[in-house]
Amino acid sequence: MTEVATAPADVVTGAGRAPRPHRGVQRYGRLVPFLFVAPVAIYLLVFFVYPLVFGVIMSLENFGFEAVIKGSGPFVGLQNYANSLSNGVTLRAIPNTAIFTVISIFFQFSIGMGMALILNKRFPLRGLFRALILIPWLLPLLASGTVFELIFQGKNGLANAVLMQLGIVNHPIYWLVNPITAFISIVLVNIWAGIPFNTLVLYSGLQDVPSELNEAALVDGANVFQRFFHVTIPSMRPVILIVLMLGIIYTVKTFDIVIVMTNGGPGNATQLLSTWAYNQGFSSFLFGDATAIGNILLVFCLIIAVFYVRISKRMIDA
Amino acid sequence: MHRRSLSWRIGRSALLIGICVVVIGIVVFPVYWALALALEKASLIFAATPHLFPAHPILANFRAAWRAESGSIGTSVVIACGVVILTIAVAVPAAYGLIRYSFRATAVVVLALLVAQMIPGISLSLSFYSMFHDVGLLNSRLGLILADSTYAVPFAVLVLRAYMGSISTELFDAADVDGAGPMRSFWSVGLPLAIPGIITASLFSFVFAWGDFLFAFTLTNSSTVQPLTLGLYKFVGTYGSDWGPIMATVVLAAIPSGIMLALAQRWVVGGLRAGALKG
């Protein structure tokens, strides 16, 4: 559940309160605040800044197994990037990652928004449903992937059993063996894994839509759809943007589900940038190429992060 | 609002419940299915017509899972506890400092924490592999504690900062007026008031570390240090057809988050929401 569950708190963070000025600053000088913040600053330098800088250096070197032992390899400039971007698998992993992300986010968000709107209505059992929708968070993503691997088993899996019982298919589908159905399978699992996050955060956002606005629109004779598009959506704009951006980031770095279900196969049909970077690094020991691929993914995440930070700021200022 | 007829309201409720049953049924089903198979006899797991309920639930799969994975569970518990301790030790003072003292560097730290949450684990793990190799942290619990803490520390600081921001400033100011030094204010005022936030952050940190697969997969290459996720992955590889014990292991892997969701729903969901979107 790790990746998915991080999310609600990210939203928290987005809207954390702005620090207030305190008298303590004047009274004790500037040293004391640093003592409180110094450990986390050092932590960030050691566990984030240094590894990222080191990743850039590795991506510019011929970084094989000996380089790992020595700590550095021969400088090759942008060779690893050139190699990776002309490698057929990378050229497959990039569109795979893009398609995987777009389809996943579209369905996660639509289903999440639908469920949030429904759970925001008053009806019996609503509290139970609201609790049950968090159930996917019980499992670590790797464990979820394991369960789905069984469900999508070729011969005897549950997916086939259900489809055949219902008469939708005559022959079992080899879900994880056929390139197209394998890709569909990992997308389905990722959508499933993202529903709790999208529902929970959008539901929270709905609580902030001023009810007077909705009532006013109702008095003016606006129907359900008009109210949704002209009242709900505009009032929830920042929350929607944050959900979408966090969703994109979490989806674009999906790893566990794919490794356990397909390991990028069959024939790289489900190879994503993250799994391809893994395979180049830890299976082929081409750390230079792997970090080059990883950095392509990283740059994409950082671009989204910039938008995320700007929107969070605007939310705080508002 | 105008009043509607009783039958309109019953019909509306039935429709909403119907949609929820279908969607939430699909959402919940895989987890239920893991539990059902964990209680099922091996010979029935791949029956042509799957049984939705195990007719004669058995515990043999759990016994097999425990025999195979108890060591991994112990390793995961040690690593997750280590992550909680490290995270709280770093995050609590940081959150306090960030909320009480405002200067240019605090904004930089907050920004860095936000961005840190967005960095793909695979990018970190490629660097960690080489870094940890140099200092002998590959295949070690400490190495995984340090790596897994990257999930937890930025998150915990930001949650605790939001939480402490909701504590009335007057309390801190009163402590200042009473002559308490900054350390005294922190220990005697900030820390006790932040305890619910610290519990939330600890639970999340534990669950993040417990659920980690990527770092375990990349920063270990022997069976000496093998957290539960990695144990499960290898279990599937080694005993690929033995799905009963595998599903029992899945159920065991759900226990920490289960406890968290059960115990802390009020804090986790309510608390996060209060701190979260209402800024």
Coordinates of C-alpha atoms in Angstrom, one line a residue:
Chain A
M1 CA 0.0 0.0 0.0
T2 CA 3.0 2.2 0.4
E3 CA 2.8 4.3 -2.7
V4 CA -0.9 4.8 -2.7
A5 CA -1.1 5.6 1.0
T6 CA 1.5 8.3 0.9
A7 CA -0.9 10.3 -1.0
P8 CA -3.5 11.7 1.4
A9 CA -0.7 13.2 3.5
D10 CA 0.8 14.8 0.5
V11 CA -2.3 16.7 0.3
V12 CA -2.0 17.5 3.9
T13 CA 1.4 18.9 3.1
G14 CA 0.1 20.9 0.3
A15 CA -2.0 22.9 2.5
G16 CA 0.2 23.0 5.7
R17 CA 0.0 26.2 7.6
A18 CA 2.4 28.9 6.9
P19 CA 4.8 29.4 9.7
R20 CA 4.1 32.4 11.9
P21 CA 6.7 34.8 13.1
H22 CA 7.6 34.3 16.7
R23 CA 9.3 36.3 19.4
G24 CA 11.7 33.4 20.0
V25 CA 13.6 34.3 16.9
Q26 CA 14.5 37.7 18.3
R27 CA 15.2 36.5 21.8
Y28 CA 17.4 33.6 21.1
G29 CA 19.1 34.6 17.9
R30 CA 19.2 32.5 14.8
L31 CA 21.1 29.5 16.2
V32 CA 18.3 27.6 18.0
P33 CA 15.9 27.2 15.0
F34 CA 18.8 25.7 13.1
L35 CA 19.3 23.1 15.8
F36 CA 15.7 21.9 15.3
V37 CA 15.9 21.9 11.6
A38 CA 19.5 20.8 11.1
P39 CA 18.9 17.0 11.4
V40 CA 16.3 17.0 8.6
A41 CA 18.5 19.3 6.5
I42 CA 21.4 16.9 6.8
Y43 CA 19.1 14.0 6.2
L44 CA 17.8 15.6 2.9
L45 CA 21.4 16.2 1.8
V46 CA 22.6 12.7 2.5
F47 CA 19.5 10.7 1.3
F48 CA 18.1 12.8 -1.5
V49 CA 20.5 15.5 -2.8
Y50 CA 23.7 13.4 -2.8
P51 CA 22.1 10.4 -4.4
L52 CA 20.5 12.5 -7.1
V53 CA 23.8 14.3 -7.9
F54 CA 25.5 10.9 -7.8
G55 CA 22.9 9.6 -10.2
V56 CA 23.7 12.4 -12.7
I57 CA 27.4 11.5 -12.4
M58 CA 26.8 7.8 -12.9
S59 CA 24.7 8.6 -15.9
L60 CA 27.7 10.3 -17.5
E61 CA 30.1 7.5 -16.8
N62 CA 30.6 4.0 -18.1
F63 CA 29.3 2.6 -14.8
G64 CA 29.5 -1.2 -14.8
F65 CA 30.2 -3.7 -12.1
E66 CA 33.8 -2.6 -11.5
A67 CA 32.7 1.0 -11.3
V68 CA 30.4 0.0 -8.4
I69 CA 33.3 -1.4 -6.6
K70 CA 35.6 1.5 -7.3
G71 CA 32.9 4.1 -6.9
S72 CA 33.4 5.7 -10.3
G73 CA 33.9 4.8 -13.9
P74 CA 35.3 6.4 -17.1
F75 CA 33.6 9.6 -18.2
V76 CA 31.6 9.1 -21.4
G77 CA 29.6 12.3 -21.6
L78 CA 26.1 11.8 -22.9
Q79 CA 26.8 8.4 -24.4
N80 CA 24.5 6.6 -22.0
Y81 CA 21.6 8.9 -22.9
A82 CA 22.3 8.4 -26.6
N83 CA 22.5 4.7 -26.1
S84 CA 19.3 4.5 -24.1
L85 CA 17.3 6.8 -26.4
S86 CA 18.3 4.7 -29.4
N87 CA 17.5 1.5 -27.6
G88 CA 14.4 -0.2 -28.8
V89 CA 13.3 -1.2 -25.3
T90 CA 13.6 2.4 -24.1
L91 CA 11.6 3.6 -27.1
R92 CA 9.0 1.1 -26.1
A93 CA 9.1 1.9 -22.3
I94 CA 8.5 5.6 -22.8
P95 CA 5.1 5.3 -24.7
N96 CA 4.2 2.3 -22.4
T97 CA 4.7 4.5 -19.4
A98 CA 2.7 7.4 -21.0
I99 CA -0.2 5.2 -22.0
F100 CA -0.2 3.3 -18.7
T101 CA -0.3 6.6 -16.9
V102 CA -3.0 8.4 -19.0
I103 CA -5.4 5.4 -18.9
S104 CA -4.8 4.7 -15.2
I105 CA -5.4 8.3 -14.2
F106 CA -8.4 8.7 -16.4
F107 CA -10.2 5.8 -14.8
Q108 CA -8.9 6.2 -11.2
F109 CA -10.0 9.8 -11.3
S110 CA -13.4 9.2 -12.9
I111 CA -14.3 6.3 -10.6
G112 CA -12.9 8.2 -7.6
M113 CA -14.9 11.3 -8.4
G114 CA -18.1 9.3 -9.0
M115 CA -17.7 7.4 -5.7
A116 CA -16.8 10.7 -3.8
L117 CA -20.0 12.3 -5.1
I118 CA -22.1 9.3 -4.1
L119 CA -20.5 9.0 -0.7
N120 CA -21.2 12.7 -0.2
K121 CA -24.9 12.0 -0.3
R122 CA -26.9 10.9 2.7
F123 CA -28.1 7.3 2.5
P124 CA -28.1 4.2 4.7
L125 CA -24.8 2.3 5.0
R126 CA -22.8 5.2 3.6
G127 CA -20.4 5.0 6.6
L128 CA -19.7 1.3 5.9
F129 CA -19.0 1.9 2.2
R130 CA -16.7 4.8 3.1
A131 CA -14.7 2.5 5.3
L132 CA -14.7 -0.4 2.9
I133 CA -13.3 1.6 0.0
L134 CA -10.0 1.9 1.9
I135 CA -9.6 -1.9 1.9
P136 CA -7.1 -2.1 -0.9
W137 CA -4.7 -0.1 1.4
L138 CA -4.5 -3.2 3.6
L139 CA -2.1 -4.9 1.2
P140 CA 1.4 -3.9 0.3
L141 CA 1.4 -3.2 -3.5
L142 CA 3.5 -6.3 -4.0
A143 CA 1.0 -8.4 -2.2
S144 CA -1.9 -7.0 -4.3
G145 CA 0.1 -7.8 -7.4
T146 CA 0.6 -11.3 -6.2
V147 CA -3.2 -11.8 -5.7
F148 CA -3.9 -10.4 -9.1
E149 CA -1.3 -12.6 -10.6
L150 CA -3.3 -15.5 -9.4
I151 CA -6.6 -14.0 -10.5
F152 CA -5.2 -13.5 -14.0
Q153 CA -3.6 -17.0 -14.2
G154 CA -3.9 -18.4 -17.7
K155 CA -5.7 -21.7 -17.2
N156 CA -7.4 -21.7 -13.9
G157 CA -7.4 -18.1 -12.8
L158 CA -10.6 -16.5 -11.4
A159 CA -10.9 -13.9 -14.2
N160 CA -11.2 -16.7 -16.8
A161 CA -13.5 -18.8 -14.6
V162 CA -15.9 -15.9 -14.3
L163 CA -15.7 -14.9 -17.9
M164 CA -16.3 -18.5 -19.0
Q165 CA -19.1 -19.1 -16.6
L166 CA -20.8 -16.0 -17.9
G167 CA -20.3 -17.2 -21.4
I168 CA -18.3 -14.1 -22.4
V169 CA -15.4 -16.1 -23.7
N170 CA -15.1 -19.8 -24.7
H171 CA -11.4 -20.3 -24.2
P172 CA -9.3 -19.1 -21.3
I173 CA -7.4 -15.9 -22.0
Y174 CA -3.7 -16.1 -21.2
W175 CA -3.8 -12.7 -19.6
L176 CA -0.2 -12.3 -18.6
V177 CA 1.2 -14.1 -21.6
N178 CA -0.4 -12.1 -24.4
P179 CA 1.2 -8.7 -24.8
I180 CA -2.0 -6.7 -25.1
T181 CA -3.9 -8.4 -22.3
A182 CA -0.8 -8.3 -20.1
F183 CA -0.8 -4.5 -20.5
I184 CA -4.5 -4.3 -19.8
S185 CA -4.0 -6.4 -16.7
I186 CA -1.4 -4.1 -15.1
V187 CA -3.5 -1.1 -16.0
L188 CA -6.5 -2.7 -14.3
V189 CA -4.5 -3.5 -11.2
N190 CA -3.1 0.0 -11.0
I191 CA -6.6 1.6 -11.4
W192 CA -7.8 -0.7 -8.6
A193 CA -4.9 0.4 -6.4
G194 CA -5.6 4.1 -7.0
I195 CA -9.3 4.2 -6.3
P196 CA -9.1 4.6 -2.5
F197 CA -6.8 7.6 -2.8
N198 CA -8.8 9.4 -5.4
T199 CA -12.1 8.7 -3.6
L200 CA -10.8 9.8 -0.2
V201 CA -9.1 13.0 -1.3
L202 CA -11.9 14.1 -3.6
Y203 CA -14.4 13.3 -0.9
S204 CA -12.5 15.5 1.5
G205 CA -12.5 18.2 -1.2
L206 CA -16.3 18.0 -1.6
Q207 CA -16.7 18.8 2.1
D208 CA -15.2 22.2 1.3
V209 CA -17.7 23.1 -1.5
P210 CA -19.8 25.8 0.1
S211 CA -23.4 24.4 0.4
E212 CA -24.9 27.9 0.0
L213 CA -23.5 27.9 -3.5
N214 CA -25.2 24.6 -4.3
E215 CA -28.4 25.8 -2.8
A216 CA -28.3 29.1 -4.7
A217 CA -27.8 27.2 -7.9
L218 CA -30.7 24.9 -7.0
V219 CA -33.0 27.8 -6.4
D220 CA -31.9 29.2 -9.8
G221 CA -33.1 26.0 -11.3
A222 CA -29.7 24.4 -12.2
N223 CA -29.9 20.7 -12.7
V224 CA -27.5 18.1 -11.4
F225 CA -25.1 18.4 -14.3
Q226 CA -25.1 22.1 -14.3
R227 CA -24.4 22.2 -10.6
F228 CA -21.6 19.7 -11.0
F229 CA -19.8 21.5 -13.8
H230 CA -20.5 25.1 -12.7
V231 CA -20.4 24.8 -8.9
T232 CA -18.7 21.7 -7.7
I233 CA -15.8 21.5 -10.2
P234 CA -14.8 25.2 -10.0
S235 CA -14.9 25.1 -6.1
M236 CA -12.8 21.9 -6.1
R237 CA -10.2 23.0 -8.7
P238 CA -7.1 23.0 -6.5
V239 CA -8.0 19.7 -4.9
I240 CA -8.6 18.2 -8.3
L241 CA -5.3 19.5 -9.7
I242 CA -3.5 18.1 -6.6
V243 CA -5.1 14.7 -6.9
L244 CA -4.3 14.5 -10.6
M245 CA -0.7 15.5 -10.1
L246 CA -0.1 13.1 -7.2
G247 CA -1.8 10.4 -9.2
I248 CA 0.4 11.0 -12.2
I249 CA 3.6 10.9 -10.0
Y250 CA 2.6 7.7 -8.2
T251 CA 1.5 6.1 -11.5
V252 CA 4.5 7.1 -13.5
K253 CA 6.9 5.4 -11.0
T254 CA 4.8 2.2 -10.7
F255 CA 7.2 -0.7 -10.0
D256 CA 6.0 -3.4 -7.6
I257 CA 2.9 -4.4 -9.5
V258 CA 4.7 -4.8 -12.8
I259 CA 7.7 -6.6 -11.4
V260 CA 5.6 -9.3 -9.7
M261 CA 3.0 -9.7 -12.4
T262 CA 5.0 -9.5 -15.7
N263 CA 8.5 -8.2 -14.9
G264 CA 8.1 -6.0 -18.0
G265 CA 7.2 -8.9 -20.3
P266 CA 6.1 -10.6 -22.4
G267 CA 8.6 -9.2 -24.9
N268 CA 8.8 -5.8 -23.1
A269 CA 5.1 -5.2 -23.7
T270 CA 4.7 -4.0 -20.1
Q271 CA 8.1 -2.5 -19.7
L272 CA 7.9 0.8 -18.0
L273 CA 10.7 3.3 -17.4
S274 CA 11.0 2.3 -13.8
T275 CA 11.2 -1.5 -14.5
W276 CA 13.5 -0.9 -17.5
A277 CA 15.9 1.2 -15.3
Y278 CA 15.8 -1.7 -12.8
N279 CA 16.5 -4.3 -15.4
Q280 CA 19.4 -2.3 -17.0
G281 CA 20.9 -1.6 -13.6
F282 CA 20.3 -4.7 -11.4
S283 CA 20.0 -7.4 -14.0
S284 CA 22.5 -6.2 -16.6
F285 CA 24.7 -4.2 -14.3
L286 CA 24.7 -1.3 -16.7
F287 CA 24.3 1.4 -14.0
G288 CA 25.2 4.2 -16.4
D289 CA 22.4 3.3 -18.8
A290 CA 20.1 2.6 -15.9
T291 CA 20.6 6.0 -14.3
A292 CA 20.2 7.7 -17.7
I293 CA 16.8 6.0 -18.0
G294 CA 16.0 6.7 -14.3
N295 CA 16.9 10.4 -14.9
I296 CA 14.5 10.7 -17.8
L297 CA 11.8 9.5 -15.4
L298 CA 13.1 11.8 -12.7
V299 CA 13.0 14.9 -14.9
F300 CA 9.4 14.1 -15.7
C301 CA 8.5 13.8 -12.0
L302 CA 10.3 17.0 -11.2
I303 CA 8.3 18.9 -13.8
I304 CA 5.1 17.7 -12.3
A305 CA 6.5 18.5 -8.8
V306 CA 7.1 22.2 -9.9
F307 CA 3.4 22.5 -10.8
Y308 CA 2.4 20.7 -7.6
V309 CA 4.4 23.1 -5.4
R310 CA 3.0 26.1 -7.2
I311 CA -0.6 25.0 -6.8
S312 CA 0.0 24.1 -3.1
K313 CA 1.4 27.5 -2.6
R314 CA -1.6 29.1 -4.2
M315 CA -3.8 27.0 -1.9
I316 CA -2.0 28.2 1.2
D317 CA -2.2 31.8 0.0
A318 CA -5.9 31.6 -0.7
Chain B
M1 CA -34.7 22.5 0.1
H2 CA -38.0 21.2 -0.9
R3 CA -39.2 17.9 0.5
R4 CA -39.5 14.8 -1.7
S5 CA -41.9 11.9 -1.3
L6 CA -41.0 8.9 0.7
S7 CA -40.9 6.5 -2.3
W8 CA -38.6 8.9 -4.1
R9 CA -36.2 8.8 -1.2
I10 CA -36.3 5.0 -0.9
G11 CA -35.7 4.6 -4.6
R12 CA -32.8 7.0 -4.4
S13 CA -31.2 5.2 -1.5
A14 CA -31.6 1.9 -3.2
L15 CA -29.9 3.2 -6.4
L16 CA -27.0 4.7 -4.4
I17 CA -26.6 1.5 -2.3
G18 CA -26.7 -0.6 -5.5
I19 CA -23.9 1.4 -7.2
C20 CA -21.8 1.2 -4.0
V21 CA -22.3 -2.6 -3.7
V22 CA -21.1 -3.1 -7.3
V23 CA -18.1 -0.7 -7.3
I24 CA -17.0 -1.4 -3.7
G25 CA -17.6 -5.1 -4.2
I26 CA -15.1 -5.0 -7.0
V27 CA -12.7 -2.9 -4.9
V28 CA -12.9 -5.2 -1.9
F29 CA -13.1 -8.5 -3.7
P30 CA -9.4 -9.2 -4.4
V31 CA -8.5 -8.8 -0.7
Y32 CA -11.4 -11.0 0.3
W33 CA -10.4 -13.6 -2.3
A34 CA -6.9 -13.7 -0.8
L35 CA -8.4 -14.5 2.6
A36 CA -10.8 -17.1 1.2
L37 CA -8.0 -18.9 -0.7
A38 CA -5.8 -18.8 2.4
L39 CA -8.4 -20.8 4.2
E40 CA -9.1 -23.2 1.3
K41 CA -7.8 -26.7 0.8
A42 CA -5.1 -26.9 -1.9
S43 CA -7.1 -29.3 -4.0
L44 CA -10.0 -26.7 -4.3
I45 CA -8.0 -23.6 -5.1
F46 CA -8.1 -24.2 -8.8
A47 CA -11.5 -25.9 -8.9
A48 CA -13.3 -25.4 -12.2
T49 CA -16.1 -23.6 -10.4
P50 CA -14.4 -21.4 -7.8
H51 CA -16.0 -21.4 -4.3
L52 CA -16.7 -18.0 -3.0
F53 CA -16.7 -19.3 0.6
P54 CA -14.3 -22.0 1.8
A55 CA -16.8 -24.7 2.8
H56 CA -14.3 -26.2 5.3
P57 CA -11.9 -23.5 6.3
I58 CA -8.5 -24.8 7.3
L59 CA -5.4 -23.2 8.9
A60 CA -2.8 -25.4 7.3
N61 CA -1.9 -22.7 4.8
F62 CA -1.2 -20.3 7.6
R63 CA 1.0 -22.8 9.3
A64 CA 2.9 -23.4 6.1
A65 CA 3.2 -19.6 5.5
W66 CA 4.4 -19.1 9.1
R67 CA 7.0 -21.9 8.7
A68 CA 8.3 -20.3 5.5
E69 CA 8.1 -16.6 6.4
S70 CA 8.3 -16.2 10.1
G71 CA 12.0 -15.1 9.7
S72 CA 10.9 -12.5 7.1
I73 CA 8.2 -11.2 9.3
G74 CA 10.7 -10.7 12.1
T75 CA 13.0 -8.9 9.7
S76 CA 10.2 -6.6 8.5
V77 CA 9.2 -5.8 12.1
V78 CA 12.8 -4.9 13.0
I79 CA 13.2 -2.7 9.9
A80 CA 9.8 -1.0 10.3
C81 CA 10.5 -0.2 13.9
G82 CA 13.9 1.1 13.0
V83 CA 12.3 3.4 10.4
V84 CA 9.8 4.6 12.9
I85 CA 12.5 5.5 15.5
L86 CA 14.7 7.2 12.9
T87 CA 11.8 9.1 11.3
I88 CA 10.3 10.4 14.6
A89 CA 13.8 11.4 15.8
V90 CA 14.4 13.5 12.7
A91 CA 10.9 14.7 12.0
V92 CA 9.5 15.9 15.3
P93 CA 12.2 18.5 16.0
A94 CA 12.1 19.5 12.4
A95 CA 8.4 20.0 12.3
Y96 CA 8.6 22.0 15.5
G97 CA 11.4 24.2 14.2
L98 CA 9.7 24.7 10.9
I99 CA 6.4 25.8 12.5
R100 CA 7.8 28.0 15.2
Y101 CA 10.6 29.8 13.5
S102 CA 10.2 31.5 10.2
F103 CA 13.2 32.4 8.1
R104 CA 14.3 31.9 4.5
A105 CA 15.9 28.5 5.1
T106 CA 12.6 27.0 6.5
A107 CA 10.9 27.7 3.2
V108 CA 13.7 25.9 1.3
V109 CA 13.4 22.9 3.6
V110 CA 9.7 22.7 3.2
L111 CA 10.0 22.9 -0.6
A112 CA 12.7 20.2 -0.6
L113 CA 10.5 17.9 1.5
L114 CA 7.6 18.4 -1.0
V115 CA 9.9 17.6 -3.9
A116 CA 11.5 14.7 -2.1
Q117 CA 8.2 12.8 -2.0
M118 CA 8.1 12.9 -5.8
I119 CA 11.4 11.3 -6.5
P120 CA 11.1 7.8 -7.9
G121 CA 12.5 5.1 -5.6
I122 CA 14.3 3.5 -8.5
S123 CA 16.4 6.6 -9.0
L124 CA 17.4 6.6 -5.3
S125 CA 18.0 2.8 -5.2
L126 CA 20.5 2.9 -8.2
S127 CA 22.6 5.4 -6.2
F128 CA 22.1 3.8 -2.9
Y129 CA 23.4 0.5 -4.3
S130 CA 26.8 2.1 -5.0
M131 CA 26.8 4.2 -1.9
F132 CA 25.8 1.3 0.4
H133 CA 28.4 -0.9 -1.3
D134 CA 31.1 1.5 -0.3
V135 CA 30.1 1.5 3.4
G136 CA 29.1 -2.1 3.7
L137 CA 25.3 -1.5 4.1
L138 CA 24.1 -3.8 1.3
N139 CA 22.4 -6.9 2.7
S140 CA 21.9 -5.2 6.1
R141 CA 18.9 -4.3 8.2
L142 CA 20.4 -0.9 8.9
G143 CA 20.8 -0.3 5.1
L144 CA 17.1 -1.0 4.6
I145 CA 16.1 1.1 7.5
L146 CA 18.0 4.0 6.0
A147 CA 16.6 3.4 2.5
D148 CA 13.0 2.9 3.7
S149 CA 13.1 6.0 5.8
T150 CA 13.1 8.0 2.6
Y151 CA 9.5 7.1 2.2
A152 CA 8.7 8.2 5.7
V153 CA 10.8 11.2 6.7
P154 CA 9.5 13.9 4.2
F155 CA 5.9 12.7 4.8
A156 CA 6.3 12.7 8.6
V157 CA 7.8 16.2 8.8
L158 CA 5.0 17.6 6.6
V159 CA 2.2 15.9 8.5
L160 CA 3.7 16.9 11.9
R161 CA 4.2 20.4 10.7
A162 CA 0.6 20.7 9.6
Y163 CA -0.4 19.1 12.9
M164 CA 1.7 21.4 15.1
G165 CA 0.5 24.4 13.0
S166 CA -3.0 23.7 14.3
I167 CA -1.8 24.0 18.0
S168 CA -2.6 27.4 19.3
T169 CA 0.4 29.7 19.1
E170 CA -0.6 31.3 22.4
L171 CA 0.6 28.2 24.3
F172 CA 4.1 28.6 22.9
D173 CA 4.1 32.3 23.5
A174 CA 2.9 31.7 27.1
A175 CA 5.9 29.4 27.6
D176 CA 8.2 32.1 26.3
V177 CA 6.7 34.6 28.6
D178 CA 7.2 32.3 31.5
G179 CA 10.8 32.2 30.7
A180 CA 11.1 28.7 29.2
G181 CA 14.0 28.4 26.8
P182 CA 13.4 27.0 23.3
M183 CA 14.4 23.5 24.4
R184 CA 12.1 23.6 27.4
S185 CA 9.2 24.9 25.2
F186 CA 9.8 22.0 22.8
W187 CA 10.0 19.3 25.5
S188 CA 7.3 20.6 27.8
V189 CA 4.8 22.2 25.4
G190 CA 5.4 21.2 21.8
L191 CA 6.1 17.5 22.3
P192 CA 3.2 16.6 24.6
L193 CA 0.7 18.4 22.4
A194 CA 2.0 16.8 19.3
I195 CA 1.5 13.2 20.5
P196 CA -1.6 12.4 18.4
G197 CA 0.3 13.7 15.3
I198 CA 3.4 11.6 16.3
I199 CA 1.2 8.5 16.6
T200 CA -0.2 9.1 13.1
A201 CA 3.2 9.7 11.7
S202 CA 4.6 6.6 13.4
L203 CA 1.8 4.4 12.1
F204 CA 2.3 5.6 8.5
S205 CA 6.1 5.2 8.7
F206 CA 5.7 1.7 10.0
V207 CA 3.3 0.8 7.2
F208 CA 5.5 2.4 4.5
A209 CA 8.5 0.5 5.6
W210 CA 6.5 -2.7 5.9
G211 CA 5.2 -2.4 2.4
D212 CA 8.6 -1.6 0.8
F213 CA 9.6 -4.0 -2.0
L214 CA 11.8 -1.9 -4.2
F215 CA 14.6 -1.3 -1.8
A216 CA 14.5 -4.8 -0.4
F217 CA 14.6 -6.1 -3.9
T218 CA 17.5 -4.0 -5.0
L219 CA 19.7 -3.5 -1.9
T220 CA 19.9 -7.2 -0.8
N221 CA 21.0 -10.2 -2.7
S222 CA 21.1 -12.9 -0.2
S223 CA 18.5 -14.6 2.0
T224 CA 20.1 -13.3 5.2
V225 CA 18.1 -10.1 5.2
Q226 CA 14.8 -10.7 3.6
P227 CA 11.7 -8.6 4.5
L228 CA 8.3 -10.1 4.1
T229 CA 7.5 -8.5 0.7
L230 CA 10.7 -10.0 -0.7
G231 CA 9.9 -13.3 1.0
L232 CA 6.5 -13.3 -0.7
Y233 CA 8.0 -12.5 -4.1
K234 CA 10.5 -15.4 -3.7
F235 CA 7.8 -17.6 -2.4
V236 CA 5.8 -17.1 -5.6
G237 CA 8.9 -17.9 -7.7
T238 CA 9.9 -21.0 -5.8
Y239 CA 6.5 -22.6 -5.0
G240 CA 4.6 -21.0 -7.9
S241 CA 1.7 -23.4 -7.7
D242 CA 1.4 -23.5 -4.0
W243 CA -1.1 -20.7 -3.8
G244 CA -2.7 -21.5 -0.5
P245 CA 0.4 -20.7 1.6
I246 CA 1.1 -17.8 -0.7
M247 CA -2.3 -16.3 -0.1
A248 CA -1.9 -16.9 3.7
T249 CA 1.4 -14.9 3.5
V250 CA -0.5 -12.1 1.7
V251 CA -3.0 -12.1 4.5
L252 CA -0.2 -11.9 7.1
A253 CA 1.3 -9.0 5.2
A254 CA -2.0 -7.1 5.6
I255 CA -1.9 -7.2 9.4
P256 CA 0.0 -4.0 10.2
S257 CA -2.1 -1.8 7.8
G258 CA -5.2 -3.6 9.2
I259 CA -4.3 -2.6 12.7
M260 CA -3.6 0.9 11.6
L261 CA -6.9 1.3 9.7
A262 CA -8.8 -0.2 12.6
L263 CA -7.1 1.7 15.4
A264 CA -6.5 4.9 13.8
Q265 CA -9.3 5.6 11.5
R266 CA -10.3 8.5 13.6
W267 CA -6.8 10.0 13.7
V268 CA -5.7 9.0 10.2
V269 CA -8.6 9.8 8.1
G270 CA -10.2 12.5 10.3
G271 CA -6.9 14.0 11.4
L272 CA -5.4 14.1 7.9
R273 CA -8.5 15.6 6.5
A274 CA -8.6 18.3 9.2
G275 CA -5.0 19.2 8.7
A276 CA -5.1 18.7 5.0
L277 CA -7.4 20.4 2.7
K278 CA -8.8 22.9 5.1
G279 CA -5.3 24.4 5.4

